[in-house]
Short mmCIF file of C-alpha atoms in Angstrom, two decimals:
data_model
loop_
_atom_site.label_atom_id
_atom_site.label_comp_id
_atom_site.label_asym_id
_atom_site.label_seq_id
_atom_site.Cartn_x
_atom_site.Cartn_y
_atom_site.Cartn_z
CA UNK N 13 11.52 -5.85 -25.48
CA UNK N 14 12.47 -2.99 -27.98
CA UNK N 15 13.81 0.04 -27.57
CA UNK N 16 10.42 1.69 -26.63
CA UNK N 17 10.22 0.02 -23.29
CA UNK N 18 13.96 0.97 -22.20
CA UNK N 19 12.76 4.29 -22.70
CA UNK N 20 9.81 4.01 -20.94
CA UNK N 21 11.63 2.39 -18.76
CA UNK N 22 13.94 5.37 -17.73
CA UNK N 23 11.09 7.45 -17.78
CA UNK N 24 9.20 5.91 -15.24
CA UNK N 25 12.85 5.60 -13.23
CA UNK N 26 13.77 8.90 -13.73
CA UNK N 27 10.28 10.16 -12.54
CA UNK N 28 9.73 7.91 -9.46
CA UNK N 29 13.40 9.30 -8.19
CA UNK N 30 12.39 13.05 -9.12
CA UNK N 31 8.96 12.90 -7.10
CA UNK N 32 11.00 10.84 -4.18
CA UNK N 33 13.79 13.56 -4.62
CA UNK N 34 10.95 16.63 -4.43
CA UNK N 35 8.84 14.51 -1.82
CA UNK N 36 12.22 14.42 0.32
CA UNK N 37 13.07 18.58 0.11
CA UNK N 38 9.36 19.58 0.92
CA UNK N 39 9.63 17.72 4.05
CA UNK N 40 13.09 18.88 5.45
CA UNK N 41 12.49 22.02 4.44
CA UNK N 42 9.11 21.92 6.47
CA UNK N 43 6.70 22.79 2.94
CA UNK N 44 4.26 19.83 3.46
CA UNK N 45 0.91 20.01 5.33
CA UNK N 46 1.69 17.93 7.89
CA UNK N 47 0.45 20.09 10.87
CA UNK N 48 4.08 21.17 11.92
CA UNK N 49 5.62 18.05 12.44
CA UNK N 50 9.53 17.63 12.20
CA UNK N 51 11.08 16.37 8.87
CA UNK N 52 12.51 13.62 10.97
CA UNK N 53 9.53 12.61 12.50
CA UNK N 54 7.56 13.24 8.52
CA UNK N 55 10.15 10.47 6.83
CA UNK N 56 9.45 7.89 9.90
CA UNK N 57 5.99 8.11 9.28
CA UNK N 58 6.06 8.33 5.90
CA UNK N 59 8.08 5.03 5.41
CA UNK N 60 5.98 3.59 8.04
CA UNK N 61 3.11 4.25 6.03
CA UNK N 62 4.21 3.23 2.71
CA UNK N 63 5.28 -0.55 4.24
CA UNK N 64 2.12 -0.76 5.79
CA UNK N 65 0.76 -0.22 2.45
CA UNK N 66 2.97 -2.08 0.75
CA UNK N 67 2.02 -5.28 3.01
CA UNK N 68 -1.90 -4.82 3.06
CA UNK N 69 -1.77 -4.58 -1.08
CA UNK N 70 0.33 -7.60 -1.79
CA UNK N 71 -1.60 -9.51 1.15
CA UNK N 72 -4.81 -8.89 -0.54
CA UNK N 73 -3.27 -9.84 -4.46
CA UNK N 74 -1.35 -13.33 -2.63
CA UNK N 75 -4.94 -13.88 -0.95
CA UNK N 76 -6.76 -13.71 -4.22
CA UNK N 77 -3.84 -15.99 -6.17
CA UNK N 78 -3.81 -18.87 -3.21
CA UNK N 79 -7.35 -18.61 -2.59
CA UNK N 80 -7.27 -20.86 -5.93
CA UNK N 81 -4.65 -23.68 -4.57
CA UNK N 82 -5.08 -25.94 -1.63
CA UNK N 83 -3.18 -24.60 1.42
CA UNK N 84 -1.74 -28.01 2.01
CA UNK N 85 0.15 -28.06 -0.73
CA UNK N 86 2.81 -25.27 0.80
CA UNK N 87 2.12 -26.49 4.39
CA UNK N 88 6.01 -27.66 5.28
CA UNK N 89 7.19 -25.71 2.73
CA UNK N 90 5.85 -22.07 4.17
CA UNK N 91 4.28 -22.49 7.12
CA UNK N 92 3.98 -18.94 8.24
CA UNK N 93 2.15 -18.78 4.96
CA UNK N 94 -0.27 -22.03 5.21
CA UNK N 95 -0.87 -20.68 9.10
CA UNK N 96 -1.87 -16.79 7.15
CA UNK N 97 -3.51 -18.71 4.75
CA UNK N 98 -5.91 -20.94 6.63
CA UNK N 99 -6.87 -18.21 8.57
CA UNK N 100 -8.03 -15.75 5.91
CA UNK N 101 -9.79 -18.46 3.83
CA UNK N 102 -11.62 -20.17 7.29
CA UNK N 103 -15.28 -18.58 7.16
CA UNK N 104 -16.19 -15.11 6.40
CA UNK N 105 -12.40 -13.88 7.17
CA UNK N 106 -11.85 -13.34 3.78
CA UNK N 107 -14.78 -10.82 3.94
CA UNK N 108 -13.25 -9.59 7.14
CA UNK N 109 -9.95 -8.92 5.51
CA UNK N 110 -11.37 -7.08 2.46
CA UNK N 111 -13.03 -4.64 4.82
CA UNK N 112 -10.19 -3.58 7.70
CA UNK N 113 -8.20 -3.83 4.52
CA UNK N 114 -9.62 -1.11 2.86
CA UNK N 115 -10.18 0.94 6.03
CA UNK N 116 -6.46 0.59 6.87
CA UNK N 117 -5.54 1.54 2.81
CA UNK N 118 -7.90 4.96 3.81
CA UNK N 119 -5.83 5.47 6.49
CA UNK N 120 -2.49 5.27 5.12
CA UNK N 121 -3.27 7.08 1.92
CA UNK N 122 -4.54 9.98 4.24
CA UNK N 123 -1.40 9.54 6.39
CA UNK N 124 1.14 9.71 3.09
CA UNK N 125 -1.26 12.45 1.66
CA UNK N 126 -0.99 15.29 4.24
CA UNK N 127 2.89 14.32 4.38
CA UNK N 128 3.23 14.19 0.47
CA UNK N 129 1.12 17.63 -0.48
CA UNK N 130 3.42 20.45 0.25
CA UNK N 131 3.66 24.35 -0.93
CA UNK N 132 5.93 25.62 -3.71
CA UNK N 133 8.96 24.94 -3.73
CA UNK N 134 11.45 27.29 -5.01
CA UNK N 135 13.16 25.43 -7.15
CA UNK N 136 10.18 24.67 -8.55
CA UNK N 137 8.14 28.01 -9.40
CA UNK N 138 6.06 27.01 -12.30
CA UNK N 139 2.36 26.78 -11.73
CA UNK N 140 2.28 23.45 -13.50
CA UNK N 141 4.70 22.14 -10.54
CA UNK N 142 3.23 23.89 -8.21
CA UNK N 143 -0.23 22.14 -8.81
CA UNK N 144 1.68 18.76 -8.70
CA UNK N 145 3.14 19.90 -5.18
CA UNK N 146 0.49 21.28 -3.53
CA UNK N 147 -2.25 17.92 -5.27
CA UNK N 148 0.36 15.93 -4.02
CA UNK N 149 0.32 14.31 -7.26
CA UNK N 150 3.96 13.90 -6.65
CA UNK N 151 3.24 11.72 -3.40
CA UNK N 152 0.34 9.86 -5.82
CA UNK N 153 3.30 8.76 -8.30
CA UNK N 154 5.46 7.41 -5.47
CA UNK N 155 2.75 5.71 -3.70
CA UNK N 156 1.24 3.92 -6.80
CA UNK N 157 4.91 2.79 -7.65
CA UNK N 158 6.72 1.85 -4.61
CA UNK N 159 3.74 0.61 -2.12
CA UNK N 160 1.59 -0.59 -4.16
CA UNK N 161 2.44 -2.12 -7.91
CA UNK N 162 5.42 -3.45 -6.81
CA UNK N 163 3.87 -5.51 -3.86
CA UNK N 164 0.89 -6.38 -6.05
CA UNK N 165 2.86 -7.48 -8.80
CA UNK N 166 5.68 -9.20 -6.17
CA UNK N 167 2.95 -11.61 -4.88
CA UNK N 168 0.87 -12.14 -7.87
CA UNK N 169 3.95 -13.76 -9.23
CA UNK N 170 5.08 -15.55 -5.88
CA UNK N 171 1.80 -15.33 -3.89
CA UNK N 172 3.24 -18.23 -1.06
CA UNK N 173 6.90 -16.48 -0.92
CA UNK N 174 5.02 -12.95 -0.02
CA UNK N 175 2.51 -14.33 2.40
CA UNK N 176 5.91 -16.65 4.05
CA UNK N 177 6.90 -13.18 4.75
CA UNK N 178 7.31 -12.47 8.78
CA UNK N 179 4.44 -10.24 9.51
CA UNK N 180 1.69 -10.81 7.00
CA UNK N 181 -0.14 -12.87 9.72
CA UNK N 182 -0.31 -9.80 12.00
CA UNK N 183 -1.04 -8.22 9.04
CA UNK N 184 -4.08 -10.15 9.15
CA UNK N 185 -5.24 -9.76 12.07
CA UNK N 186 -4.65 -5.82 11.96
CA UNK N 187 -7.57 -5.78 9.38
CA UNK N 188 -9.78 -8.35 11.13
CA UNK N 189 -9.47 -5.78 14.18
CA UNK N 190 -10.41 -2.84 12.08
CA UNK N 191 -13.17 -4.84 10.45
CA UNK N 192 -14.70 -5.26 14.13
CA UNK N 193 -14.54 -1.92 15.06
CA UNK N 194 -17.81 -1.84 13.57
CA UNK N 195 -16.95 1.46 11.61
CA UNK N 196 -17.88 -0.22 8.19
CA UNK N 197 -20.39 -2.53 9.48
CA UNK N 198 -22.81 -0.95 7.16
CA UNK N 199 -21.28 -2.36 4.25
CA UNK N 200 -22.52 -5.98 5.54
CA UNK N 201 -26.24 -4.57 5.33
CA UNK N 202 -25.57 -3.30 2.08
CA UNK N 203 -24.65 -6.25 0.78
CA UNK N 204 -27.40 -8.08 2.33
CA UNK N 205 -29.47 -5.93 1.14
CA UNK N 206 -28.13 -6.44 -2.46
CA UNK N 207 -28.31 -9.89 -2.22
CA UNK N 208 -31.66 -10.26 -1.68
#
């Protein structure tokens, strides 16, 4: 790589710890929309939300990636990964999964976006900034970078190593549960309907 990526390297460094550093003052100084809740309380959530996140986007990119190889070819090797595995890719589950996966990805976006949108800050008094704050374009920057590329791009390169990882299973079955709740049931018409 030349010198242009370094520097767009920094750049993107530089501007994931700014928006983590502004994300971080707008909660513990009680400027986000997060209907009164404590800073405390905010940054539990918050990093709740980003893992969960960060586990239903690199469970869905590992999915698509082993979806392509036999699971018995990592069966001793990663069994918590060939037991994830076989159940996602057994019937419609993959189906399933897409659907309580995107329902939980609404949730958690809505979750980091009412935490991540905050007022002016006064360090910060330029209307430019304060349309990034109060957007929560700021929370947009460190979502995209730290719960979702780098899980994405973590199991598209080593998609049995993520799904080994303790917790993807339940993962699973977090989604199929939202999947049955029958909230998005209409897509399964829809795409009946389509497919006629």
């Amino acid at each position: 790589p030349g010198v242009a990526y370094y520097v767009r390297v920094v750049f993107s460094v530089c501007l994931f710890l700014f928006c983590i550093t502004v994300n971080m003052i707008a909660i513990f100084t009680g400027k986000t929309d997060f209907f009164g809740t404590p800073g405390y309380a905010q940054l539990i959530l918050l990093l709740a939300a980003l893992t969960g996140l960060a586990v239903i986007e690199g469970l869905q990119i590992a999915l698509v990636e082993l979806k392509k190889h036999p699971t018995e070819s990592y069966r001793t090797s990663h069994a918590r990964a060939f037991r994830t595995g076989s159940l996602a890719f057994r019937g419609d589950n993959c189906e399933r999964f897409l659907i309580g996966r995107q329902m939980s990805v609404i949730f958690l976006v809505f979750v980091v976006a009412h935490i991540t949108s905050s007022e002016n800050l006064d360090f910060l008094p330029d209307p430019f900034f304060a349309f990034m704050l109060k957007s929560g374009l700021f929370g947009a920057i460190l979502v995209c970078i730290s719960a979702q590329l780098v899980p994405q791009v973590m199991a598209a390169k080593y998609p049995v190593q993520f799904l080994d990882i303790p917790g993807m299973w339940l993962a699973l079955q977090i989604t199929f549960v939202l999947e049955a709740t029958g909230i998005s049931h209409a897509t399964w018409l829809m795409v009946c309907a389509c497919s006629c």
